[in-house]
DNA sequence: GTTGAGCGTT
């Protein structure tokens, strides 16, 4: 296999990226290591000029047909901010306004689980690796001055905020959570996703990613399977997403239409909803994509009793394998006649911050219907009493598109006596044992990846079910947040806590404290030790949707 | 002095 040496900028230390069999380098491979990059260039030794690398349909082509990539060190091309011509003209002022708004969207973030000893200085120091810290404070007891174990931090850039929110953080020896405080509504949050209509079947996620990377960093691409003539593209910057809405774009010669990812029925969904009071969400409904984000189905659907009757509302082609699937309804939202999943049931019910008692019954894809997974027990997902009743968690904190972790069978903190409840080997605090989940782990992976909760871990668990891009990007970016992404500073013991185990150990709750004892562990054998060093992450989620 | 889910005396 041929490797291409790539660095972020000229002069930086290069990373070797694997080329494809045909000698090309996938942009997705590039982006796995250099998020946001959209191409390559290199310094021509003869002319001393910088040369661009040919790029077409998600692939980068070596400069020389014969000698391939040669010994050059390539460096990345990143899309220029606001490079769009339209912005330069009529939208210039609004673009500026938008940028200001972006800054305004930075909000104080609450940091939970701080060590008692953590000071405002050390808090600030830690978070400065993510970006400018405008404020860092520890809440203390007024009299004693003792820390209450939580604090607040505010960043100067939204991007830093997003990265911080996507990770967990080892601060002064404790894994801390960072969230948007309850007191802050994120109702003004602008969606980062766009709906891309009129897609043809040959437009794949790489195509979309490559094309839309021109406008800004693409963090996710979702193409419903089976083919439904639309897809979703998520940008890091919601402004970019918004700026594209309403436009037609040509991808592979096809005119696609970009619009807001919010379902068209959004406005009047409140009075439809909840027609089918049982088994509508159905267990196949765990589509990892939620076009509107924070609507996790407010319930009313939990009477699925584990039969094989999967009713996919709307959508049509629920040509799932095995079992008896029938489609009910033809409504729903979507564009251009695409039935986006029907959702005549309780999919969208409340008007804000849903999921109060919800489970994971949304079935956005309607016909998508998860046509795989004949062996896995999906029915577990539709447990009518699956907890998470109004406990907030991520859901009510305004964080868009977060999964119902409990519905996914995931606990957010390990349990251990020797480390104060902190699972030191699990950076995200996601008590996840893919092999013990009552559902398709690939789906969980997809969901978590979708929601940016899980990235690198998956490759430690099952090479066939890797999550991918977004979180791994978040976590790995610039390598300076290793605390958050690469744990096990001092090693862990081999044994039950090694997520590579395919047995019953793993990250499930109730691991022995010993196995979670990171600090005391002997060196070597780090189970969670590393995030990807290659491009293995770039697995199209749609493979298992 | 201990503790470990939470939500900020301004």
XYZ file of C-alpha atoms (C1' of nucleotides) in Angstrom:
555
model
C 0.000 0.000 0.000
C 1.174 3.416 -0.848
C 1.306 6.086 1.757
C 1.118 9.760 1.265
C 2.886 12.102 3.594
C 0.624 14.901 4.601
C 0.995 17.687 7.072
C -1.480 20.293 8.048
C 0.739 23.111 7.024
C 3.932 23.308 5.161
C 6.754 22.464 7.460
C 4.667 20.603 9.986
C 5.411 17.038 10.806
C 3.676 14.883 8.241
C 1.331 12.009 8.819
C 1.317 9.123 6.423
C -2.052 8.499 4.911
C -2.886 5.324 3.076
C -3.715 5.648 -0.569
C -6.257 3.516 -2.307
C -5.448 0.667 -4.604
C -5.813 2.865 -7.597
C -3.281 5.226 -6.168
C -5.710 7.938 -5.242
C -6.168 9.317 -1.811
C -9.683 9.577 -0.507
C -10.610 12.958 0.789
C -12.358 11.175 3.573
C -9.054 9.624 4.495
C -7.488 13.017 4.471
C -10.255 14.501 6.516
C -10.048 11.765 9.054
C -6.719 13.195 10.023
C -7.186 16.764 8.945
C -10.757 17.685 9.601
C -11.978 20.421 7.422
C -9.373 19.977 4.798
C -10.632 19.823 1.285
C -7.540 19.203 -0.755
C -3.806 18.967 -0.924
C -0.989 20.958 -2.332
C 2.729 20.598 -2.353
C 5.854 22.519 -3.064
C 7.318 21.843 -6.428
C 11.020 21.605 -5.940
C 11.876 22.837 -9.390
C 9.642 25.793 -9.765
C 9.480 26.439 -6.022
C 5.855 27.088 -6.538
C 3.056 25.461 -4.680
C 1.095 23.055 -6.757
C -2.376 21.864 -6.161
C -3.367 18.259 -6.254
C -6.078 17.238 -8.602
C -9.307 16.440 -6.890
C -12.357 14.813 -8.285
C -15.316 13.053 -6.796
C -13.906 12.669 -3.367
C -10.510 11.536 -4.503
C -7.168 13.168 -4.736
C -4.924 12.132 -7.543
C -1.177 11.798 -7.346
C 0.680 14.392 -9.339
C 2.482 11.849 -11.433
C 0.834 8.877 -13.012
C 4.031 6.877 -12.971
C 5.702 7.695 -9.748
C 2.544 8.255 -7.811
C 2.761 10.505 -4.830
C 6.509 10.475 -4.785
C 8.467 11.738 -1.871
C 6.692 15.005 -1.541
C 5.269 16.123 1.702
C 1.838 17.410 0.944
C 0.018 19.896 2.998
C -3.603 20.556 3.432
C -5.897 22.945 1.731
C -8.662 24.286 3.855
C -11.695 26.125 2.674
C -11.406 29.793 3.119
C -13.806 31.364 5.466
C -16.683 33.024 3.793
C -15.135 32.444 0.487
C -18.463 32.524 -1.150
C -18.862 35.145 -3.735
C -22.357 35.923 -2.727
C -21.103 36.846 0.684
C -18.745 39.331 -0.754
C -21.493 41.178 -2.403
C -24.913 41.619 -1.122
C -24.558 39.548 1.955
C -21.505 41.105 3.307
C -23.154 42.953 6.089
C -25.352 40.082 7.055
C -22.386 37.790 7.009
C -20.731 39.977 9.531
C -23.835 40.048 11.589
C -23.958 36.325 11.467
C -20.454 36.047 12.675
C -21.251 38.244 15.575
C -24.234 36.126 16.319
C -22.018 33.130 16.238
C -19.948 34.653 18.893
C -22.992 35.455 20.847
C -23.938 31.867 20.788
C -21.024 31.132 22.984
C -22.523 30.665 26.327
C -21.273 29.894 29.738
C -20.737 26.217 30.100
C -21.096 24.395 33.309
C -18.321 22.090 34.305
C -19.494 19.350 36.571
C -17.517 16.935 38.579
C -14.545 19.086 39.293
C -12.079 17.987 41.834
C -12.305 19.873 45.064
C -8.832 21.057 44.533
C -9.393 22.505 41.113
C -8.966 26.240 41.091
C -10.131 28.815 38.652
C -6.615 29.091 37.416
C -6.199 25.420 36.777
C -9.627 25.292 35.213
C -8.726 28.072 32.892
C -5.391 26.571 32.142
C -6.962 23.303 31.161
C -9.512 24.780 28.836
C -7.165 27.177 27.196
C -5.925 24.312 25.112
C -9.257 24.480 23.336
C -9.253 28.155 22.692
C -9.522 31.486 24.304
C -11.130 31.279 27.695
C -13.076 34.369 28.539
C -14.136 33.261 31.940
C -13.459 30.403 34.280
C -14.969 30.257 37.673
C -15.389 27.763 40.414
C -18.459 27.873 42.541
C -17.455 27.894 46.139
C -19.010 27.841 49.488
C -19.191 31.408 50.570
C -18.020 30.812 54.057
C -15.407 28.192 53.673
C -14.299 29.027 50.206
C -14.407 25.362 49.467
C -15.205 24.427 45.911
C -18.617 23.046 45.308
C -17.218 20.817 42.645
C -18.531 22.648 39.687
C -17.838 25.766 37.828
C -18.396 27.679 34.679
C -16.316 28.424 31.709
C -16.868 30.575 28.696
C -15.033 30.444 25.449
C -14.311 33.083 22.945
C -15.141 30.952 19.979
C -18.072 28.805 19.238
C -15.858 26.205 17.743
C -13.938 25.845 20.963
C -17.200 25.579 22.786
C -18.370 22.854 20.482
C -15.211 20.897 20.858
C -15.362 21.172 24.578
C -18.956 20.067 24.641
C -18.130 17.070 22.567
C -15.552 15.744 24.926
C -15.177 14.812 28.478
C -12.372 16.275 30.338
C -9.794 15.043 32.731
C -9.146 17.966 34.983
C -6.969 17.563 37.990
C -7.500 13.874 37.939
C -11.229 13.800 37.544
C -13.353 13.276 34.529
C -15.595 16.229 34.235
C -18.638 16.896 32.202
C -19.170 20.104 30.391
C -22.669 21.045 29.442
C -24.786 23.936 28.533
C -26.292 25.007 31.819
C -29.927 24.436 32.444
C -30.377 28.077 32.909
C -29.368 28.730 29.383
C -31.803 28.072 26.689
C -30.259 27.221 23.434
C -33.471 27.945 21.691
C -31.756 30.414 19.523
C -29.434 27.741 18.372
C -29.192 27.685 14.670
C -29.215 24.254 13.160
C -26.057 23.037 11.577
C -27.780 20.583 9.317
C -29.176 21.126 5.935
C -31.510 19.032 3.949
C -30.253 18.230 0.496
C -33.071 17.341 -1.805
C -33.155 15.955 -5.316
C -30.154 13.775 -4.724
C -29.517 10.998 -7.111
C -28.390 7.624 -6.090
C -24.886 8.060 -7.337
C -24.258 10.993 -5.071
C -22.546 9.396 -2.178
C -21.485 10.793 1.123
C -17.999 11.482 -0.083
C -19.393 13.508 -2.914
C -21.518 15.501 -0.587
C -18.774 15.966 1.883
C -16.332 17.049 -0.699
C -18.692 19.395 -2.363
C -20.004 21.065 0.725
C -16.614 21.301 2.340
C -16.081 24.204 0.048
C -18.334 26.238 2.210
C -17.136 25.166 5.569
C -16.233 22.223 7.648
C -18.592 19.347 7.198
C -19.024 17.303 10.301
C -21.491 14.767 9.099
C -23.195 13.471 6.043
C -26.177 11.261 6.203
C -27.801 9.485 3.330
C -30.890 7.499 4.183
C -30.877 3.941 3.042
C -32.523 2.706 1.021
C -32.240 5.491 -1.405
C -34.654 8.289 -0.791
C -33.389 11.057 -2.960
C -32.314 13.287 -0.174
C -29.591 13.514 2.335
C -28.385 15.656 5.158
C -25.198 17.531 5.542
C -24.077 18.897 8.846
C -21.657 21.731 9.138
C -19.603 22.722 12.057
C -20.709 26.262 11.604
C -24.439 26.742 11.622
C -24.001 29.939 9.729
C -22.602 28.047 6.837
C -25.543 25.728 6.957
C -27.966 28.572 7.033
C -26.249 30.426 4.295
C -26.751 27.522 1.969
C -30.399 27.076 2.633
C -32.650 27.823 -0.239
C -29.959 27.386 -2.805
C -29.561 25.019 -5.658
C -26.224 23.368 -6.085
C -24.853 21.156 -8.734
C -23.178 17.997 -7.610
C -22.054 15.474 -10.164
C -24.100 17.285 -12.681
C -27.211 17.031 -10.625
C -29.031 20.021 -9.310
C -29.739 19.452 -5.696
C -31.654 21.749 -3.473
C -30.500 22.752 -0.070
C -32.971 23.709 2.539
C -33.408 23.770 6.211
C -33.219 20.378 7.775
C -36.221 21.112 9.889
C -39.094 19.050 8.704
C -41.697 20.892 6.792
C -44.298 19.632 9.161
C -42.483 21.228 11.984
C -44.801 24.139 12.160
C -47.982 22.174 12.399
C -46.835 19.012 13.876
C -48.213 19.843 17.244
C -51.714 19.063 16.264
C -51.116 15.995 14.318
C -48.885 13.755 16.273
C -49.861 10.932 18.407
C -52.318 9.210 16.264
C -51.055 5.804 16.849
C -50.733 5.264 20.432
C -48.942 2.020 20.317
C -46.055 0.595 18.563
C -45.533 3.268 16.144
C -42.135 4.282 16.975
C -41.325 0.636 16.822
C -38.052 -0.753 17.602
C -36.630 -0.216 14.261
C -37.062 3.398 14.730
C -33.674 4.083 16.038
C -32.567 5.937 13.116
C -29.509 7.703 14.074
C -30.395 10.735 12.203
C -32.782 13.201 13.625
C -33.390 15.966 11.243
C -34.598 18.366 13.737
C -32.342 17.486 16.459
C -33.814 17.708 19.804
C -36.945 15.859 19.240
C -36.563 12.550 20.699
C -40.108 11.487 20.706
C -42.068 12.292 23.669
C -43.490 8.917 24.088
C -46.926 7.576 23.570
C -45.496 4.891 21.553
C -44.256 2.387 23.924
C -46.455 -0.565 23.545
C -44.369 -2.602 21.385
C -44.390 -6.028 22.746
C -41.695 -7.638 20.900
C -43.490 -9.149 18.049
C -42.119 -8.963 14.642
C -44.534 -6.554 13.288
C -42.649 -3.476 12.464
C -44.702 -0.715 11.263
C -42.861 1.901 9.454
C -44.917 4.950 9.239
C -44.796 6.749 6.104
C -42.039 6.145 3.888
C -42.807 3.450 1.847
C -40.100 1.181 1.036
C -39.560 -0.619 4.149
C -38.113 -3.517 2.430
C -36.527 -4.886 5.423
C -35.156 -8.286 5.542
C -37.090 -10.786 7.422
C -39.938 -10.194 9.690
C -43.097 -8.672 8.599
C -42.924 -5.046 7.986
C -45.794 -3.089 6.908
C -46.094 0.496 6.129
C -48.774 2.630 7.421
C -49.419 6.096 6.454
C -48.063 8.197 3.801
C -47.795 11.507 5.392
C -44.917 12.963 7.134
C -42.616 15.632 6.239
C -40.039 15.967 3.690
C -39.401 17.592 0.456
C -40.349 17.150 -3.038
C -42.686 14.400 -2.288
C -40.212 12.487 -0.298
C -41.894 11.073 2.584
C -39.642 11.635 5.421
C -40.697 8.935 7.608
C -44.228 9.684 8.176
C -44.108 10.212 11.807
C -47.750 10.431 12.185
C -47.326 9.182 15.582
C -45.613 10.706 18.453
C -42.504 11.573 16.690
C -42.960 15.218 17.009
C -45.276 16.169 19.649
C -44.106 18.743 21.992
C -42.910 21.941 20.722
C -39.685 22.193 22.485
C -37.227 20.143 24.352
C -38.902 16.901 23.949
C -38.010 13.589 25.240
C -39.421 14.165 28.592
C -40.484 10.641 28.883
C -39.363 9.464 25.670
C -37.817 6.548 24.185
C -36.095 6.111 20.976
C -38.993 5.539 18.843
C -38.510 8.058 16.215
C -38.340 6.702 12.836
C -37.201 9.428 10.694
C -36.356 7.371 7.816
C -39.685 5.827 7.618
C -39.027 3.417 4.956
C -35.508 3.317 6.060
C -36.629 1.029 8.662
C -33.276 -0.476 9.348
C -33.423 -3.271 6.968
C -30.611 -5.110 8.538
C -30.122 -6.792 11.702
C -31.963 -9.925 11.665
C -30.170 -11.357 14.545
C -30.007 -8.573 16.936
C -32.689 -7.871 19.320
C -34.054 -4.570 18.410
C -37.050 -4.818 20.456
C -35.237 -3.810 23.493
C -35.193 -0.342 22.189
C -38.794 0.112 22.439
C -39.183 -0.537 26.026
C -42.133 1.407 27.124
C -40.636 2.185 30.439
C -37.195 2.961 29.643
C -36.495 5.511 32.196
C -35.136 8.805 31.301
C -38.266 10.368 32.412
C -37.628 13.957 32.594
C -34.225 13.620 33.935
C -32.878 16.087 31.585
C -29.535 14.725 30.916
C -28.376 16.064 27.680
C -31.732 16.310 26.252
C -33.145 19.261 27.953
C -30.027 21.196 27.935
C -30.594 22.427 24.556
C -27.915 20.400 23.028
C -29.104 19.537 19.653
C -29.368 16.026 18.559
C -28.363 14.176 21.558
C -29.360 10.616 22.009
C -31.331 9.274 24.805
C -28.506 7.475 26.408
C -30.607 5.516 28.730
C -32.734 4.371 25.935
C -29.594 3.214 24.333
C -28.697 1.253 27.361
C -25.893 3.488 28.252
C -25.082 4.879 31.588
C -23.184 7.998 31.863
C -20.948 7.241 34.756
C -19.239 4.110 35.648
C -19.570 2.858 39.127
C -16.555 2.266 41.138
C -15.707 2.744 44.679
C -12.092 3.446 44.348
C -12.384 6.245 41.972
C -15.320 8.068 43.248
C -17.625 6.841 40.648
C -15.463 7.925 37.865
C -14.619 5.444 35.291
C -11.183 6.523 34.535
C -10.856 4.382 31.534
C -13.798 5.715 29.786
C -13.269 9.203 28.632
C -16.745 9.927 27.591
C -18.245 8.437 30.612
C -20.296 6.337 28.372
C -20.748 3.057 30.075
C -20.900 1.161 26.950
C -20.482 -2.431 26.291
C -21.462 -2.865 22.756
C -21.612 -6.530 23.064
C -24.064 -6.518 25.841
C -26.463 -4.025 24.464
C -29.907 -5.194 23.722
C -29.789 -3.787 20.285
C -27.755 -3.494 17.247
C -24.468 -2.125 18.388
C -23.880 -0.697 15.014
C -26.888 1.434 15.465
C -25.800 2.582 18.811
C -22.506 3.363 17.313
C -24.143 5.266 14.571
C -26.291 7.115 16.972
C -23.503 7.981 19.252
C -21.394 9.029 16.442
C -24.170 11.046 15.079
C -24.529 12.767 18.334
C -20.891 13.151 18.704
C -20.691 11.037 21.735
C -18.617 8.269 20.494
C -15.879 8.055 18.062
C -12.646 6.381 18.537
C -13.827 3.926 21.017
C -15.630 1.930 18.503
C -12.613 0.833 16.765
C -11.492 -0.687 19.937
C -14.573 -2.681 20.152
C -15.350 -3.958 16.821
C -13.567 -3.239 13.695
C -16.660 -3.831 11.732
C -18.631 -1.250 13.486
C -16.565 1.742 13.622
C -18.052 5.003 14.321
C -16.417 7.776 12.798
C -15.720 11.101 11.877
C -17.211 13.756 13.975
C -16.204 12.824 17.393
C -12.953 11.413 16.341
C -12.319 14.683 14.753
C -13.428 16.498 17.820
C -11.332 14.386 20.018
C -8.289 14.122 17.987
C -8.115 17.551 16.673
C -4.703 18.997 16.957
C -3.724 16.381 19.392
C -3.725 18.677 22.288
C -6.756 17.427 23.997
C -5.354 14.127 24.702
C -6.791 14.080 28.089
C -10.169 13.970 26.712
C -9.688 11.611 23.943
C -6.861 9.410 24.852
C -7.124 8.255 28.284
C -5.180 5.971 30.451
C -2.320 8.149 31.159
C -0.658 5.579 33.199
C -1.940 2.446 31.805
C -4.551 0.004 32.784
C -4.641 -3.563 33.609
C -5.422 -6.115 31.141
C -8.596 -7.724 32.005
C -12.204 -7.019 32.266
C -11.929 -3.412 31.605
C -10.296 -3.798 28.336
C -12.834 -2.824 25.767
C -11.167 -5.030 23.321
C -12.568 -7.906 25.158
C -15.517 -9.159 23.393
C -16.873 -10.866 26.392
C -18.762 -9.527 29.248
C -16.221 -7.239 30.672
C -15.867 -4.139 28.741
C -17.277 -0.950 29.905
C -20.397 -2.197 31.422
C -21.509 -0.755 34.617
C -20.365 -2.600 37.580
C -16.874 -3.237 36.612
C -14.728 -3.789 39.540
C -13.026 -0.849 40.933
C -9.746 -2.499 40.374
C -10.260 -2.646 36.727
C -11.017 0.963 36.654
C -8.054 1.905 38.608
C -6.091 3.781 36.164
C -3.599 5.476 38.263
C -2.430 2.397 39.939
C -2.322 0.281 36.912
C 0.831 -1.168 35.608
C 2.169 0.345 32.480
C 1.280 -0.921 29.147
C -1.788 -2.502 27.772
C -3.781 0.592 27.464
C -7.137 -0.351 26.366
C -8.527 2.977 25.459
C -5.236 4.372 24.837
C -5.372 5.688 21.442
C -7.551 7.201 18.973
C -7.169 6.408 15.423
C -3.988 6.961 13.670
C -5.383 6.164 10.355
C -8.409 6.519 8.301
C -10.315 3.616 9.591
C -12.824 5.900 11.068
C -14.310 7.004 7.908
C -16.985 4.482 7.657
C -20.136 5.651 6.139
C -22.727 5.473 8.794
C -25.340 4.746 6.318
C -23.892 1.333 6.061
C -25.697 0.387 9.104
C -28.738 2.447 9.004
C -11.348 18.031 58.187
C -15.654 14.352 55.282
C -18.650 14.565 49.968
C -19.652 13.585 44.181
C -25.342 15.049 42.024
C -26.132 19.175 40.461
C -27.024 24.444 37.659
C -24.458 30.221 38.784
C -25.385 35.127 46.097
C -23.302 39.195 41.262
